[in-house]
XYZ file of C-alpha atoms in Angstrom:
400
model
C 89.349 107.490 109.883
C 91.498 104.913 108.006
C 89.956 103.000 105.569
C 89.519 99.307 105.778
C 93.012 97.464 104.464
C 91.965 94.724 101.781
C 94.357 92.842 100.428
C 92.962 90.782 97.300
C 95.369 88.029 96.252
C 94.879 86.690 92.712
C 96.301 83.262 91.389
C 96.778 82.369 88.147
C 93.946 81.172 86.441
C 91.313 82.479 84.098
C 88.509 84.137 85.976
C 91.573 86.751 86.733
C 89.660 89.059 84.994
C 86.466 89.191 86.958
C 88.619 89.997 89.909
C 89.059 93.859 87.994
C 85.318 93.940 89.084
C 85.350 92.587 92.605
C 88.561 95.492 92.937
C 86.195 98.125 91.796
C 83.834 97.511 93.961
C 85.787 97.125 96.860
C 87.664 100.185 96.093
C 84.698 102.248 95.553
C 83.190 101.513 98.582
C 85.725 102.948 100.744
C 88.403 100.450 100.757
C 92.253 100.769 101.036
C 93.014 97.498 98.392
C 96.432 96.689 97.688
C 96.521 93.581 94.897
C 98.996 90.454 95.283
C 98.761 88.642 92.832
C 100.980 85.528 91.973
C 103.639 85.161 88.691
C 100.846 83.094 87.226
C 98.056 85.672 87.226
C 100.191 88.270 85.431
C 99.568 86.218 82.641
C 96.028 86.740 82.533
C 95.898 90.405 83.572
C 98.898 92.614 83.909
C 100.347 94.690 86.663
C 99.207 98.055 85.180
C 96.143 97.312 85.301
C 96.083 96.251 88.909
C 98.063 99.212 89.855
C 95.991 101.971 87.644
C 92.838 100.014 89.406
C 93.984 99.919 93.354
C 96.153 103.181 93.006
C 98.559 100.773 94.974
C 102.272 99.053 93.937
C 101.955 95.843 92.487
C 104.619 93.004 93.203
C 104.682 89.397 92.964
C 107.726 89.069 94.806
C 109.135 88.905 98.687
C 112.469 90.554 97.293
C 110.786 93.933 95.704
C 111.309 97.076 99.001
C 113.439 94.546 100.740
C 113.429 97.674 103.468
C 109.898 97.785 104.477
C 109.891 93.600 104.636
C 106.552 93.196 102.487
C 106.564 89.759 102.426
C 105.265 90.107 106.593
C 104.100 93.483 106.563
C 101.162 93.468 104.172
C 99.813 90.529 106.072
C 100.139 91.754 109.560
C 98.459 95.727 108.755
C 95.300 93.669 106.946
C 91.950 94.127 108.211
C 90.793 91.353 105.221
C 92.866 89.110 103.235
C 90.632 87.583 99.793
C 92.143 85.537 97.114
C 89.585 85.624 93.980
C 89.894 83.472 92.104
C 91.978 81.032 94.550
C 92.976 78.084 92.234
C 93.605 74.414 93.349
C 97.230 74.850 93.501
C 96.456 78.060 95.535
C 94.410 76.504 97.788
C 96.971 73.641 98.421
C 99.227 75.889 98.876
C 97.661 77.537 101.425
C 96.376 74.707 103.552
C 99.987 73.311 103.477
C 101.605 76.655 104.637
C 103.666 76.492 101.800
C 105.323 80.284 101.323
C 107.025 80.768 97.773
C 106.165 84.430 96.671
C 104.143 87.540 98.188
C 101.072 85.953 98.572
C 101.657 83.008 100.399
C 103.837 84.671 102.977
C 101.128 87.315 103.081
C 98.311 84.529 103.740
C 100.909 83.256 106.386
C 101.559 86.212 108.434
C 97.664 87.397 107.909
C 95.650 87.483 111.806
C 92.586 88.501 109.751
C 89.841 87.085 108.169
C 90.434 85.369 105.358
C 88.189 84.272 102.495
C 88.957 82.136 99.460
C 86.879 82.427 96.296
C 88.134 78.940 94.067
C 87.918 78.512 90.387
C 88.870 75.950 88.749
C 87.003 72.906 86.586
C 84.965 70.450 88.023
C 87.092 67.467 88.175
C 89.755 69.627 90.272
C 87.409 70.954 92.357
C 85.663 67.351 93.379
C 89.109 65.557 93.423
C 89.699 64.165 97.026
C 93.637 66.055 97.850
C 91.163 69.619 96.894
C 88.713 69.078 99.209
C 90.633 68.275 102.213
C 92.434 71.333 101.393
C 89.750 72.978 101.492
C 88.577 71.190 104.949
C 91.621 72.272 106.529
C 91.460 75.992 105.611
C 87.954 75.937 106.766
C 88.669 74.131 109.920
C 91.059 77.101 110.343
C 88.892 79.658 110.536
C 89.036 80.551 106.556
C 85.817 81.070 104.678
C 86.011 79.343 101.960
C 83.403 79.967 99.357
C 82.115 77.125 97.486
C 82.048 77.689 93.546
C 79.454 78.264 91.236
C 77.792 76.164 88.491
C 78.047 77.107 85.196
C 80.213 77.409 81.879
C 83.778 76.781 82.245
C 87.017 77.048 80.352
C 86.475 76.026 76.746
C 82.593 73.806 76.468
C 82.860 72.605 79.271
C 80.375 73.286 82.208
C 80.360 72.745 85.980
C 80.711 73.217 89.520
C 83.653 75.512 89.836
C 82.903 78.818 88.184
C 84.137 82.032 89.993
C 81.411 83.172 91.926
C 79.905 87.045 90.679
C 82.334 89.141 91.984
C 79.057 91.195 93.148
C 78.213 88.476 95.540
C 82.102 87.983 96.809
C 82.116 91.609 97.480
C 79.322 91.059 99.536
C 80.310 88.153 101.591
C 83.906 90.064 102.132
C 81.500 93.506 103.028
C 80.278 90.922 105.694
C 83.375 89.231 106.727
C 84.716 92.964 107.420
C 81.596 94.365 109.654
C 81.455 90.862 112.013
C 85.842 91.352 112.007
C 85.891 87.734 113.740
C 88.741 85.463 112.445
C 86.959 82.316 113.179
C 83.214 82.216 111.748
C 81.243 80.742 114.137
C 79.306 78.587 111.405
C 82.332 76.579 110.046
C 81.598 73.151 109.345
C 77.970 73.411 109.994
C 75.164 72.660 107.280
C 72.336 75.306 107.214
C 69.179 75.253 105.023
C 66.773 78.246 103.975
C 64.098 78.568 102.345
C 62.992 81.777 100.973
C 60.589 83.516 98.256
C 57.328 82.537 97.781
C 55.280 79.624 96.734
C 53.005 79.640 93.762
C 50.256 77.601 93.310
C 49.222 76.749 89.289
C 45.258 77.570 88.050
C 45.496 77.065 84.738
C 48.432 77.198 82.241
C 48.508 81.547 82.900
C 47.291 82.001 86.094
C 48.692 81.128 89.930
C 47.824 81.750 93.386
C 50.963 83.477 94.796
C 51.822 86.118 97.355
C 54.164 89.415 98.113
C 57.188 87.408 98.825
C 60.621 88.836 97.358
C 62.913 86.148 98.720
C 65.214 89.334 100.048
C 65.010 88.111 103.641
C 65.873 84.597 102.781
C 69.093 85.339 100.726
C 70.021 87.659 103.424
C 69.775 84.974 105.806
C 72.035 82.459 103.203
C 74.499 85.080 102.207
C 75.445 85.763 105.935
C 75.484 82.366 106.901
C 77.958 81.724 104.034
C 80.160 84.225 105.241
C 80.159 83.093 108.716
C 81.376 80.053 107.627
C 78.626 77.919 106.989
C 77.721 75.221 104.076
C 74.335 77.029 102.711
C 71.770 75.409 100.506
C 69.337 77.593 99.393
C 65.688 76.404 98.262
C 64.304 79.617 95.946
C 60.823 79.712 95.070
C 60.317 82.055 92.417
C 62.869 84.969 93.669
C 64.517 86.015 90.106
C 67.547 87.186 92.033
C 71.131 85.997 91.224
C 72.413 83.196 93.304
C 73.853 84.440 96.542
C 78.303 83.577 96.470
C 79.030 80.273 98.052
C 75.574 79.029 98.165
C 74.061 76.048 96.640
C 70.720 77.105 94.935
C 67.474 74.753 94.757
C 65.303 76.569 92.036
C 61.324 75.210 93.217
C 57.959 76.838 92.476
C 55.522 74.790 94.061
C 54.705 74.176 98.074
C 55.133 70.601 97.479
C 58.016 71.125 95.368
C 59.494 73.205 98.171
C 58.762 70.098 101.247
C 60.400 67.961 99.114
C 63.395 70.026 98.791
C 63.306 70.690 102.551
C 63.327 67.692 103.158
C 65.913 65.870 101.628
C 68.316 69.313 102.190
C 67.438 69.026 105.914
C 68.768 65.274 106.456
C 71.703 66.319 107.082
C 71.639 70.085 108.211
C 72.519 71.885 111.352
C 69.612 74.388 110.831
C 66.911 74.610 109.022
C 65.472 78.470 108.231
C 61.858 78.170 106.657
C 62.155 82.183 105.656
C 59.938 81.101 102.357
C 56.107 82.419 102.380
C 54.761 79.399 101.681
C 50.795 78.680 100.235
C 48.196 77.683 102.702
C 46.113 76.084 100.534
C 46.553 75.282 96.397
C 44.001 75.145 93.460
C 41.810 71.319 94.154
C 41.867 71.162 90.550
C 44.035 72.438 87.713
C 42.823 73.155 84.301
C 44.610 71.976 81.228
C 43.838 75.169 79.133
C 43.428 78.739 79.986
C 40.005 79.683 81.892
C 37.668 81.886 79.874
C 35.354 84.465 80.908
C 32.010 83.412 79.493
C 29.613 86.418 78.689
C 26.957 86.805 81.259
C 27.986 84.292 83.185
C 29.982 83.675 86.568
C 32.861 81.900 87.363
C 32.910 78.859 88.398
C 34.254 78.552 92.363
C 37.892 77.833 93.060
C 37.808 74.938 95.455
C 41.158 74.874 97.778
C 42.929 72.522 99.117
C 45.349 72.513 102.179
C 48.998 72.130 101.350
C 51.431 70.542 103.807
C 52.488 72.667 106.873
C 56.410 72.295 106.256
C 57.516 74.203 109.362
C 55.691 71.755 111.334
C 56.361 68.616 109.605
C 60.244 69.437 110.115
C 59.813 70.814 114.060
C 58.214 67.452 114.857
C 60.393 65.033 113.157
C 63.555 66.630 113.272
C 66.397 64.843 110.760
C 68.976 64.873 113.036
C 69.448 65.083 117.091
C 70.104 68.816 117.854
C 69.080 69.956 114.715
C 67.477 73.897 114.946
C 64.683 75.034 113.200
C 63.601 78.515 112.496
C 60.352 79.420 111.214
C 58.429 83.152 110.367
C 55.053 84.270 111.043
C 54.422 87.169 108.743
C 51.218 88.710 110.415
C 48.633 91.924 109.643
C 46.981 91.683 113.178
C 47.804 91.194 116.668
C 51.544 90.416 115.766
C 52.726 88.939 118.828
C 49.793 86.852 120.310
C 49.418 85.438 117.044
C 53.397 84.851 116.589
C 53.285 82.990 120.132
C 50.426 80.775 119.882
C 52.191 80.222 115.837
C 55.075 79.209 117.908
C 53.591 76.917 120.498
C 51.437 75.402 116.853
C 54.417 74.773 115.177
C 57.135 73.508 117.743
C 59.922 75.229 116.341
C 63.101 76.706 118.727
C 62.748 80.189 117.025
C 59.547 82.297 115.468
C 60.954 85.713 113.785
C 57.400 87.392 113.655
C 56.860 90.544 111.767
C 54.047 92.862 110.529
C 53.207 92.761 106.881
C 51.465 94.464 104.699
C 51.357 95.862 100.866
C 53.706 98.472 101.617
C 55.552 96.328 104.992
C 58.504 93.752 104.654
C 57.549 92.168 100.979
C 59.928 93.507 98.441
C 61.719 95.846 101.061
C 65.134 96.052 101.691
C 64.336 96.752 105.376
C 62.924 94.771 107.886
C 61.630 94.851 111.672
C 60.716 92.171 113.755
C 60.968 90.214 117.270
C 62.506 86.606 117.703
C 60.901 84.632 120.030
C 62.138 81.520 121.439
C 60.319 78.062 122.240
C 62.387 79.028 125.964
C 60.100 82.208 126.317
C 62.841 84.763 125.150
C 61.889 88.146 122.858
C 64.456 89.544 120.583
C 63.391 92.348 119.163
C 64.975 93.372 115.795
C 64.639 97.221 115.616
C 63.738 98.749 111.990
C 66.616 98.785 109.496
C 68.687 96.362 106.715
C 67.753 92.785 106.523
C 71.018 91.398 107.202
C 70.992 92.574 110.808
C 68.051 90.718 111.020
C 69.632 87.831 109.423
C 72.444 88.333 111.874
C 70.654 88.189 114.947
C 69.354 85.394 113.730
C 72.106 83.358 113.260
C 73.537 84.389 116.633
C 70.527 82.637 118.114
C 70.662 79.809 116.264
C 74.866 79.660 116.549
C 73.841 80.251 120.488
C 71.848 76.898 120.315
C 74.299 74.810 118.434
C 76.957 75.426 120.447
């Protein structure tokens, strides 16, 4: 079979470089990648490079093999079109239709996805002409993937780093397997949650759980691909943040309702994919607890923490909003994930069995999807981004 047709576009500013990476990997797994990249970018990395790297000719310009009409061809054979890192000029560009070398007219004659990764510094990123560029290629149908936070060119740091090209390559691995031009998540707001909560003993010790957090970045980087605005609230994952996703680093239950919270005032959706503590420490020590010789230890007296999923089903922050919760269960999995439901008042429960060696930590998952309407999807065993799939076609089923 042919192999998917990538065309990476790359403007001229620094993070150039990175985009060798995002190449490699797209090249290694399985793709055909032919590399446009603009008069600007040569600068920063040369054509040999991007040649020796795609094993494909390198041009800049509609004039180069006149013949074989590049300037509409590349476009039209693309399964994917990805322009990392797009700059703001790029992206102004492109939201204007302007075509004045390859890769414009090959983002003009492109019926394919397309996704945008921008870097640039902060101040161009938040000025008011960039972001209604960017509103327009969104309300398209492009993805366009918001940009880190981090260090910049020279000291400065901010929103508008190039995304790892590890985490681009994985919301264009994405883009490719849905093969929809028009994400079905653009201009929506969607919150998750995921990891797990822990609860502070003393300055060492914690009450905690199995939680990995893999579910719940599965869940943010899909939505970001399909189009969505994703903030993420972590609790304690250690994974890097997902491309295109805004990242809320939390570690307590209480820290994580407050971050619900104010993320869900104005979201869409709300996925509470976080394991979250029952019940905390009543009292926290100051120093570490010792073991005394001969003697027991003292009880732990718990307290309940705040029931999130519930708090946010019942007062919901805006009219149509969907919420999401999970039941992670040992026992009777779907008795206890319906009456969980029917508790909670949530539109969808994804309930799924547990255990030391089930779900926590794996990158596999199984599960069934019930709806506050009586419905049952069942997830069969495999990845946890089909999971994450089917359950943002639910929840894009609802919003629409």
């Amino acid at each position: 079979m042919d192999k998917p047709r990538v065309v990476l576009g790359v403007s001229g500013g620094i993070a150039a470089y990175k985009a060798c990476e995002l190449l490699r990997r797209l090249t290694e797994s399985g793709h055909d990648v032919r590399v446009v990249p603009t008069d600007s970018a040569l600068h920063f990395v040369g054509a040999a490079t991007w040649s020796a790297l795609s094993g494909n000719p390198v041009s800049t310009e509609v004039w180069d093999s006149v013949h074989e009409v590049p300037h509409v061809r590349i476009g039209q054979h693309a399964d994917l079109v990805v322009v990392a890192p797009a700059t703001a000029d790029m992206l102004a560009k492109a939201a204007h239709g302007l075509a004045d070398d390859l890769l414009t007219n090959t983002l003009l004659t492109a019926r394919c996805p397309v996704v945008f990764a921008p870097a640039m510094h902060t101040e161009m990123w938040e000025h008011p002409a960039t972001q209604e560029n960017v509103a327009t290629l969104r309300r398209r149908g492009a993805v366009v993937i918001e940009p880190a936070v981090g260090r910049l060119t020279g000291v400065d740091t901010g929103k508008g780093r190039l995304p790892d090209p590890a985490e681009i390559f994985e919301v264009c691995r994405r883009v490719l397997a849905r093969g929809v031009t028009e994400p079905d998540l653009t201009g929506r707001h969607v919150v998750v949650s995921a990891g797990g909560t822990r609860e502070p003993l003393d300055p060492v010790r914690f009450l905690g759980n199995r939680s990995s957090g893999k579910q719940g970045y599965a869940l943010a980087r899909t939505a970001a691909a399909r189009g969505a605005r994703v903030t993420l609230i972590a609790a304690n994952t250690g994974m890097p943040d997902p491309a295109g996703v805004d990242v809320v680093q939390v570690g307590t239950a209480v820290q994580l309702r407050e971050a619900v919270l104010k993320a869900a005032a104005d979201a869409d959706a709300v996925v509470m994919a976080a394991a979250v503590a029952d019940f905390r420490p009543a009292a926290y020590a100051a120093g570490k607890i010792k073991k005394k010789d001969g003697q027991d230890p003292e009880p732990i007296v718990l307290v309940r923490n705040p029931d999130i999923l519930a708090e946010i089903s019942a007062d919901r922050a805006r009219p149509g909003q969907v919420v999401v919760g999970f039941a992670a269960e040992t026992d009777d999995v779907l008795a206890n994930g319906r009456a969980k439901l029917a508790r909670k008042g949530c539109d969808l429960l994804v309930v799924n069995e547990v255990g030391e060696r089930k779900t926590f930590g794996s990158e596999e998952n199984e599960a069934v999807v019930l709806g506050a309407d009586g419905s049952e999807t069942p997830v069969p065993y495999g990845p946890k981004e089909a999971l994450a799939e089917t359950v943002w076609d639910l929840v894009a089923g609802r919003l629409s």
